[in-house]
Short mmCIF file of C-alpha atoms in Angstrom, two decimals:
data_model
loop_
_atom_site.label_atom_id
_atom_site.label_comp_id
_atom_site.label_asym_id
_atom_site.label_seq_id
_atom_site.Cartn_x
_atom_site.Cartn_y
_atom_site.Cartn_z
CA MET A 21 0.33 42.03 -54.42
CA LEU A 22 0.32 38.88 -52.34
CA SER A 23 -0.56 38.68 -48.67
CA PRO A 24 2.33 38.00 -46.25
CA ALA A 25 1.08 34.43 -45.78
CA TRP A 26 1.44 33.73 -49.52
CA SER A 27 4.43 35.90 -50.35
CA ALA A 28 7.31 33.92 -51.79
CA ARG A 29 10.94 34.37 -52.74
CA VAL A 30 12.42 33.18 -56.01
CA THR A 31 16.02 31.98 -56.04
CA VAL A 32 17.85 31.61 -59.36
CA ILE A 33 20.43 28.83 -59.42
CA PRO A 34 22.79 28.68 -62.45
CA THR A 35 23.29 25.25 -63.99
CA THR A 36 25.76 23.82 -66.47
CA ARG A 37 23.03 22.30 -68.62
CA GLY A 38 20.46 24.53 -70.29
CA GLY A 39 19.03 27.63 -68.62
CA PRO A 40 18.99 28.63 -64.96
CA LEU A 41 16.95 26.71 -62.35
CA CYS A 42 14.38 28.72 -60.39
CA ALA A 43 13.48 27.61 -56.78
CA ILE A 44 10.52 29.14 -54.93
CA HIS A 45 10.85 29.56 -51.17
CA ARG A 46 7.81 30.44 -49.03
CA GLN A 47 8.66 33.00 -46.38
CA TYR A 48 5.64 32.27 -44.16
CA SER A 49 4.00 28.98 -43.19
CA PHE A 50 1.84 27.63 -40.39
CA MET A 51 5.02 26.75 -38.50
CA THR A 52 5.93 30.43 -38.29
CA ASN A 53 2.46 31.94 -38.00
CA LEU A 54 0.95 29.75 -35.25
CA THR A 55 2.01 29.70 -31.63
CA ALA A 56 3.39 26.66 -29.86
CA ASN A 57 0.12 26.06 -28.00
CA ALA A 58 -1.85 26.08 -31.25
CA LEU A 59 0.58 23.64 -32.89
CA TRP A 60 0.47 21.24 -29.94
CA LYS A 61 -3.33 21.45 -29.86
CA GLY A 62 -3.44 20.33 -33.47
CA VAL A 63 -1.31 17.28 -32.62
CA THR A 64 -2.82 16.20 -29.29
CA SER A 65 -6.51 17.16 -29.58
CA VAL A 66 -9.57 15.93 -31.44
CA SER A 67 -12.22 18.03 -33.14
CA ALA A 68 -15.72 18.30 -31.73
CA ALA A 69 -17.13 16.21 -34.57
CA GLY A 70 -14.52 13.54 -33.93
CA LYS A 71 -15.38 13.38 -30.23
CA LYS A 72 -19.04 12.82 -31.05
CA ARG A 73 -18.09 9.84 -33.19
CA GLY A 74 -15.93 8.31 -30.50
CA ARG A 75 -12.55 9.23 -31.95
CA GLY A 76 -9.48 10.11 -29.98
CA LYS A 77 -9.98 7.60 -27.15
CA LYS A 78 -6.23 7.08 -26.82
CA ILE A 79 -5.30 10.70 -27.40
CA HIS A 80 -4.40 11.09 -23.73
CA SER A 81 -1.26 9.02 -24.41
CA LYS A 82 0.16 12.02 -26.35
CA SER A 83 1.36 14.73 -24.01
CA VAL A 84 2.41 18.28 -24.76
CA LYS A 85 6.19 18.74 -24.55
CA ASP A 86 7.79 21.98 -23.47
CA LEU A 87 10.57 22.35 -26.05
CA ASN A 88 11.95 25.37 -24.19
CA ARG A 89 12.93 23.24 -21.21
CA GLY A 90 16.70 22.87 -21.07
CA GLN A 91 17.27 25.71 -23.54
CA ARG A 92 19.25 28.83 -22.69
CA LEU A 93 18.74 32.20 -24.33
CA GLY A 94 21.45 32.88 -26.91
CA THR A 95 22.78 29.30 -26.93
CA GLY A 96 22.14 27.07 -29.96
CA ARG A 97 23.86 24.50 -32.10
CA ALA A 98 26.61 26.97 -32.88
CA ASN A 99 28.28 27.64 -29.54
CA ILE A 100 28.74 31.42 -29.80
CA VAL A 101 29.17 34.05 -27.13
CA TRP A 102 26.57 36.80 -27.59
CA PRO A 103 27.20 39.84 -25.36
CA GLY A 104 23.97 40.84 -23.67
CA LEU A 105 22.27 37.42 -24.16
CA ASN A 106 24.39 34.63 -22.74
CA ALA A 107 27.31 36.73 -21.56
CA PRO A 108 27.75 40.17 -19.92
CA VAL A 109 28.48 43.19 -22.11
CA PHE A 110 31.35 44.39 -19.92
CA ARG A 111 33.82 42.21 -18.09
CA GLY A 112 35.66 44.62 -15.84
CA LYS A 113 36.59 47.58 -18.05
CA GLU A 114 36.78 45.55 -21.25
CA ILE A 115 33.92 45.08 -23.72
CA VAL A 116 33.09 41.44 -24.39
CA GLU A 117 33.20 40.64 -28.09
CA MET A 118 31.23 37.98 -29.96
CA ARG A 119 33.34 34.89 -30.57
CA GLN A 120 32.99 31.24 -31.52
CA LEU A 121 33.46 28.60 -28.81
CA PRO A 122 34.32 24.93 -29.25
CA PRO A 123 31.22 22.76 -30.02
CA ASP A 124 29.41 21.08 -27.13
CA PRO A 125 28.62 17.45 -28.13
CA ASP A 126 26.60 16.71 -24.96
CA ARG A 127 24.07 19.53 -25.48
CA GLU A 128 21.82 17.70 -28.00
CA ALA A 129 21.90 14.47 -25.97
CA GLU A 130 20.86 16.33 -22.82
CA LEU A 131 17.94 18.04 -24.60
CA ILE A 132 16.71 14.68 -25.95
CA ARG A 133 16.93 13.14 -22.49
CA ILE A 134 14.88 15.98 -20.95
CA ARG A 135 12.18 15.71 -23.66
CA ASP A 136 11.93 11.93 -23.34
CA ALA A 137 11.45 12.26 -19.58
CA MET A 138 8.27 14.31 -20.19
CA ASP A 139 6.46 11.25 -21.62
CA LYS A 140 6.97 9.14 -18.51
CA PHE A 141 3.91 8.84 -16.29
CA ARG A 142 4.42 10.02 -12.73
CA PRO A 143 1.83 8.59 -10.35
CA VAL A 144 0.20 11.04 -7.99
CA LYS A 145 1.53 10.66 -4.48
CA ILE A 146 -1.24 10.63 -1.87
CA PRO A 147 -0.55 10.69 1.88
CA PRO A 148 -1.35 7.35 3.58
CA ILE A 149 -4.11 8.92 5.70
CA GLU A 150 -5.94 10.24 2.61
CA ARG A 151 -5.81 7.00 0.62
CA GLY A 152 -8.95 5.04 -0.15
CA TRP A 153 -9.66 1.33 -0.14
CA THR A 154 -7.15 0.56 -2.91
CA GLY A 155 -4.33 3.09 -3.07
CA ALA A 156 -5.01 6.14 -5.24
CA LYS A 157 -8.53 5.09 -6.32
CA MET A 158 -11.43 7.34 -5.30
CA PRO A 159 -13.67 4.83 -3.41
CA GLY A 160 -13.02 5.19 0.31
CA ARG A 161 -11.46 8.65 0.10
CA SER A 162 -12.67 11.75 1.91
CA VAL A 163 -13.68 14.74 -0.26
CA GLY A 164 -14.65 17.25 2.42
CA PRO A 165 -17.99 18.62 3.59
CA PRO A 166 -20.86 19.59 1.24
CA ASP A 167 -21.10 23.10 -0.18
CA PRO A 168 -22.77 25.68 2.11
CA VAL A 169 -26.38 26.65 1.43
CA GLY A 170 -26.68 30.39 1.96
CA ASP A 171 -25.37 31.20 5.43
CA GLU A 172 -25.68 27.59 6.60
CA LYS A 173 -22.41 25.65 6.60
CA PHE A 174 -21.99 21.92 7.15
CA GLU A 175 -19.47 22.15 9.97
CA GLY A 176 -18.31 18.80 11.33
CA PHE A 177 -19.60 16.89 8.27
CA ASP A 178 -17.45 14.70 6.08
CA THR A 179 -18.04 13.03 2.72
CA LYS A 180 -16.73 9.59 1.75
CA VAL A 181 -16.80 8.26 -1.81
CA LEU A 182 -18.30 4.77 -2.06
CA GLU A 183 -18.42 4.31 -5.84
CA PHE A 184 -16.72 6.15 -8.70
CA LYS A 185 -17.09 4.74 -12.21
CA THR A 186 -17.59 5.65 -15.87
CA VAL A 187 -21.00 5.05 -17.45
CA PHE A 188 -22.22 5.37 -21.04
CA THR A 189 -25.60 6.09 -22.63
CA MET A 190 -26.57 5.77 -26.29
CA SER A 191 -28.48 8.52 -28.10
CA ALA A 192 -29.60 8.93 -31.70
CA ASN A 193 -27.85 12.27 -32.27
CA LEU A 194 -24.66 12.05 -30.19
CA GLY A 195 -24.15 8.30 -30.18
CA ARG A 196 -22.28 7.00 -27.17
CA LYS A 197 -22.29 9.60 -24.42
CA ARG A 198 -19.73 9.23 -21.64
CA ARG A 199 -20.34 10.38 -18.08
CA VAL A 200 -18.82 9.81 -14.62
CA SER A 201 -21.03 8.42 -11.83
CA ALA A 202 -20.20 9.12 -8.18
CA PHE A 203 -21.98 7.63 -5.16
CA VAL A 204 -21.09 9.18 -1.79
CA VAL A 205 -22.22 9.20 1.85
CA VAL A 206 -22.25 12.28 4.10
CA GLY A 207 -22.30 12.30 7.91
CA ASN A 208 -21.23 14.20 11.02
CA GLY A 209 -20.20 11.26 13.24
CA ASN A 210 -23.09 11.82 15.68
CA GLY A 211 -25.90 9.90 13.99
CA LEU A 212 -26.69 12.10 10.97
CA ALA A 213 -26.00 10.54 7.57
CA GLY A 214 -27.26 10.53 4.00
CA TYR A 215 -26.26 9.18 0.60
CA GLY A 216 -26.42 10.70 -2.88
CA LEU A 217 -25.72 9.87 -6.52
CA GLY A 218 -24.33 12.36 -9.05
CA LYS A 219 -23.45 12.09 -12.74
CA SER A 220 -21.52 14.51 -14.92
CA PRO A 221 -18.99 14.49 -17.79
CA ASN A 222 -16.44 15.75 -15.25
CA GLY A 223 -15.45 13.69 -12.21
CA LYS A 224 -15.19 16.67 -9.83
CA ALA A 225 -18.61 17.92 -10.87
CA ALA A 226 -20.11 14.46 -10.30
CA ILE A 227 -18.72 14.31 -6.76
CA ARG A 228 -19.94 17.83 -6.02
CA LYS A 229 -23.47 16.97 -7.21
CA ALA A 230 -23.51 13.73 -5.22
CA LYS A 231 -22.42 15.23 -1.90
CA ASN A 232 -24.80 18.19 -2.21
CA ARG A 233 -27.70 15.82 -2.90
CA ALA A 234 -26.68 13.64 0.04
CA ALA A 235 -26.69 16.70 2.31
CA GLN A 236 -30.33 17.31 1.38
CA LYS A 237 -31.41 13.79 2.42
CA LEU A 238 -29.93 13.40 5.89
CA GLN A 239 -31.34 10.73 8.23
CA PHE A 240 -30.89 10.31 11.97
CA VAL A 241 -29.65 6.99 13.40
CA GLU A 242 -30.07 6.13 17.09
CA LEU A 243 -26.83 5.00 18.78
CA TYR A 244 -26.57 2.89 21.93
CA LYS A 245 -24.09 4.58 24.28
CA ASN A 246 -22.62 6.38 21.25
CA HIS A 247 -20.69 3.35 20.03
CA THR A 248 -23.01 0.62 18.67
CA ILE A 249 -26.58 -0.21 17.64
CA TYR A 250 -29.45 -1.10 19.99
CA HIS A 251 -30.12 -4.65 18.76
CA ASP A 252 -29.38 -7.14 16.00
CA ILE A 253 -30.95 -6.17 12.68
CA PHE A 254 -31.85 -7.97 9.48
CA THR A 255 -32.43 -5.74 6.47
CA GLN A 256 -32.80 -6.43 2.77
CA PHE A 257 -32.81 -4.37 -0.42
CA PHE A 258 -33.66 -6.39 -3.54
CA TYR A 259 -31.22 -9.34 -3.56
CA THR A 260 -28.83 -7.86 -0.97
CA LYS A 261 -29.28 -9.17 2.58
CA VAL A 262 -27.43 -7.57 5.50
CA PHE A 263 -27.19 -8.99 9.04
CA LEU A 264 -26.11 -6.51 11.73
CA LYS A 265 -25.06 -7.50 15.24
CA ARG A 266 -24.26 -5.15 18.08
CA LYS A 267 -20.98 -5.70 19.90
CA PRO A 268 -19.40 -4.49 23.17
CA GLU A 269 -17.09 -1.53 23.31
CA GLY A 270 -13.64 -2.22 21.87
CA TYR A 271 -14.81 -4.86 19.38
CA GLY A 272 -14.37 -2.62 16.33
CA LEU A 273 -16.00 -2.79 12.91
CA VAL A 274 -15.87 -6.27 11.38
CA CYS A 275 -17.84 -5.89 8.16
CA HIS A 276 -17.78 -5.07 4.46
CA ARG A 277 -15.53 -2.13 3.56
CA ALA A 278 -18.49 -0.05 2.33
CA ILE A 279 -20.37 -0.72 5.60
CA ARG A 280 -17.26 0.17 7.60
CA THR A 281 -16.94 3.51 5.76
CA ILE A 282 -20.63 4.31 6.34
CA CYS A 283 -20.38 3.42 10.04
CA GLU A 284 -17.37 5.71 10.46
CA VAL A 285 -19.35 8.59 8.96
CA ILE A 286 -22.39 7.85 11.16
CA GLY A 287 -20.38 7.35 14.37
CA ILE A 288 -20.77 3.60 14.97
CA LYS A 289 -17.55 2.16 16.41
CA ASP A 290 -18.40 -1.45 17.34
CA MET A 291 -20.51 -3.71 15.13
CA TYR A 292 -20.43 -6.95 13.16
CA ALA A 293 -22.08 -7.17 9.75
CA LYS A 294 -22.39 -9.84 7.11
CA VAL A 295 -23.62 -9.38 3.54
CA GLU A 296 -25.36 -12.21 1.69
CA GLY A 297 -26.45 -12.17 -1.92
CA ALA A 298 -25.55 -9.32 -4.27
CA THR A 299 -22.70 -7.09 -3.09
CA ASN A 300 -23.75 -3.99 -5.03
CA VAL A 301 -22.44 -0.96 -3.12
CA GLN A 302 -25.57 1.11 -3.68
CA ASN A 303 -27.84 -1.75 -2.54
CA ILE A 304 -25.69 -2.32 0.56
CA THR A 305 -25.88 1.37 1.47
CA LYS A 306 -29.65 1.59 1.02
CA ALA A 307 -30.23 -1.64 2.97
CA LEU A 308 -27.94 -0.53 5.82
CA LEU A 309 -29.48 2.92 6.32
CA THR A 310 -33.00 1.48 6.04
CA GLY A 311 -32.26 -1.00 8.83
CA LEU A 312 -30.48 1.54 11.05
CA THR A 313 -33.28 4.09 10.84
CA GLN A 314 -35.91 1.45 11.72
CA GLN A 315 -34.22 0.19 14.87
CA GLU A 316 -36.16 0.42 18.13
CA THR A 317 -34.78 1.74 21.40
CA HIS A 318 -35.22 -0.10 24.70
CA GLU A 319 -37.78 2.42 25.93
CA GLN A 320 -39.82 2.18 22.72
CA LEU A 321 -39.86 -1.61 22.90
CA ALA A 322 -40.95 -1.58 26.56
CA GLU A 323 -43.81 0.82 25.81
CA ARG A 324 -44.93 -1.21 22.79
CA MET A 325 -44.95 -4.62 24.47
CA LYS A 326 -45.86 -3.35 27.99
CA LEU A 327 -43.07 -5.54 29.43
CA LEU A 328 -39.75 -5.05 31.14
CA VAL A 329 -36.60 -5.15 28.97
CA VAL A 330 -33.96 -7.25 30.77
CA GLU A 331 -30.33 -7.59 29.73
CA GLN A 332 -27.97 -10.47 30.54
CA ARG A 333 -24.29 -9.92 29.88
CA GLU A 334 -21.44 -12.41 30.10
CA GLU A 335 -19.17 -10.04 32.04
CA ARG A 336 -21.85 -9.90 34.76
CA ASP A 337 -22.19 -13.70 34.86
CA ASP A 338 -25.52 -13.45 32.96
CA LEU A 339 -27.30 -11.79 35.87
CA PRO A 340 -30.53 -10.11 34.63
CA VAL A 341 -30.57 -6.32 34.81
CA VAL A 342 -33.63 -4.21 33.96
CA ILE A 343 -32.63 -1.54 31.43
CA ALA A 344 -36.10 -0.25 30.42
CA GLU A 345 -39.61 -0.43 31.81
CA PRO A 346 -42.95 0.82 30.49
CA SER A 347 -45.01 3.53 32.09
CA GLN A 348 -47.79 1.01 32.79
CA CYS A 349 -47.40 -2.78 32.89
CA GLN A 350 -50.83 -3.98 31.78
CA GLN A 351 -49.95 -7.56 30.81
CA VAL A 352 -49.85 -10.47 33.20
CA ARG A 353 -48.51 -13.90 32.47
CA ASP A 354 -51.93 -15.36 31.69
CA LYS A 355 -52.58 -12.75 28.98
CA ILE A 356 -49.26 -13.23 27.16
CA ALA A 357 -49.67 -15.30 24.00
CA ALA A 358 -47.84 -18.62 23.89
CA ASP A 359 -46.26 -17.89 20.49
CA GLU A 360 -45.12 -14.36 21.40
CA GLU A 361 -41.37 -13.86 20.92
CA HIS A 362 -39.48 -12.52 23.94
CA ASP A 363 -35.89 -12.82 22.72
CA TYR A 364 -34.76 -9.24 22.14
CA ASP A 365 -32.54 -10.07 19.15
CA MET A 366 -35.09 -12.34 17.47
CA ILE A 367 -37.84 -9.70 17.66
CA HIS A 368 -36.12 -7.53 15.05
CA SER A 369 -34.40 -10.25 12.98
CA LYS A 370 -37.70 -11.20 11.27
CA GLY A 371 -36.94 -14.88 11.78
CA ARG A 372 -33.78 -14.68 9.64
CA VAL A 373 -30.44 -16.12 10.72
CA GLU A 374 -27.17 -15.60 8.90
CA LEU A 375 -25.62 -18.52 7.05
CA ILE A 376 -22.71 -19.96 9.04
CA LYS A 377 -20.80 -22.54 7.05
CA PRO A 378 -19.58 -25.49 9.15
CA LYS A 379 -15.87 -25.63 9.67
CA SER A 380 -14.00 -28.53 8.16
CA LEU A 381 -12.64 -31.05 10.66
CA PRO A 382 -8.88 -31.06 11.24
CA PHE A 383 -6.82 -33.84 9.81
CA TYR A 384 -6.27 -35.44 13.24
CA ALA A 385 -10.02 -35.83 13.89
CA LYS A 386 -9.86 -39.35 12.44
CA PHE A 387 -7.09 -40.50 14.74
CA ASP A 388 -8.02 -42.94 17.52
CA SER A 389 -6.05 -40.95 20.07
CA TYR A 390 -8.14 -37.83 19.37
CA LYS A 391 -11.40 -39.78 19.69
CA LYS A 392 -10.29 -41.19 23.06
CA LYS A 393 -9.45 -37.69 24.27
CA MET A 394 -12.88 -36.33 23.28
CA LYS A 395 -14.63 -39.22 25.10
CA ARG A 396 -12.59 -38.46 28.21
CA LEU A 397 -13.54 -34.75 28.11
CA ALA A 398 -17.22 -35.36 27.33
CA ALA A 399 -18.13 -35.46 31.04
CA PHE A 400 -16.74 -31.93 31.59
CA ARG A 401 -18.07 -30.34 28.39
CA ASN A 402 -19.85 -26.95 28.92
CA GLN A 403 -19.58 -27.38 32.68
CA ARG A 404 -18.66 -23.74 33.36
CA GLN A 405 -21.45 -22.36 31.11
CA ARG A 406 -24.04 -24.60 32.76
CA GLN A 407 -22.93 -23.50 36.22
CA ILE A 408 -23.33 -19.80 35.25
CA GLN A 409 -26.80 -20.48 33.86
CA ILE A 410 -27.85 -22.14 37.14
CA TRP A 411 -26.55 -19.15 39.12
CA ALA A 412 -28.40 -16.72 36.83
CA SER A 413 -31.68 -18.66 37.09
CA GLN A 414 -31.43 -18.76 40.91
CA GLN A 415 -30.27 -15.07 40.96
CA GLN A 416 -27.29 -15.88 43.16
#
């Protein structure tokens, strides 16, 4: 007795030469025993041992096809009416009988067209508001608040992806090990922010790890009138140098795209920033948050230096206005050191100034007519600015 998988059928075929010809037909095979999912898995997947050795890197190009799409129950190559399958049993009071219909030449062509359309890649459509820096890529996209911890929920928080890439590590047993690295920033828009790094073989798991770690390392950033920073800042992390300048309301965020995303999460609306040196996203983030958390408010500066903090703004014609004063002014002019810095922006810039490349002269700068015009306007150059400075010094 043979098992059903190995049972066979012998067919005897008479021939004109010699004895009869015997043909063996197998009744069962893997095509009839296995399901469609198992067959497709054998074609489109790679074994565990093969994955460890780096095989199947282009296996994603093979997609599973649903061969049932476009098919109708009871309809095949032979166009036959089957009562109860593709036709009703009764039509009125008459019983529908099985009969042969004319062949349909367009049926096979339509099935082939439907199956070929399954191989075509359909890009994921993302709403314009949810897009990142470059279309459908993850950097710049919002992935929601961190996961709740017990009964505490992160209401009002949002997570933005800053970096999303594939990394590899080499090991003696597994060889090249592939993982996904995600670097995100979390904030509530009111001064609380934190960054985190997560790695996992799965992209979603890496983002989840990163945003939960970022939620555990939140830092508070002081905001001046809830729209900008208190003073100009110079900060550095390894070879990445960042210059931050505060701007009036309505200026906007003119800076690197990673800095703009971080500022939106923190709640900064108006600021100018310039990055010099390495433009590594992680270094930029660490340098930015280090500088923002170390900024000094007007009251703290007045208490530290025991002096008045005076502001001069262009819209007020540079008239000095006291914005902070210490509890006790102990210094007099004779006790102030000669080399002590009193410029508010230079106190926190650490003597660093951003590199401003000189603009190239226009082509008409060499013309004699342009030189004559500049000589004629030399007497009136900076006249308005000098007049405002005189008014400010005389407090008129």
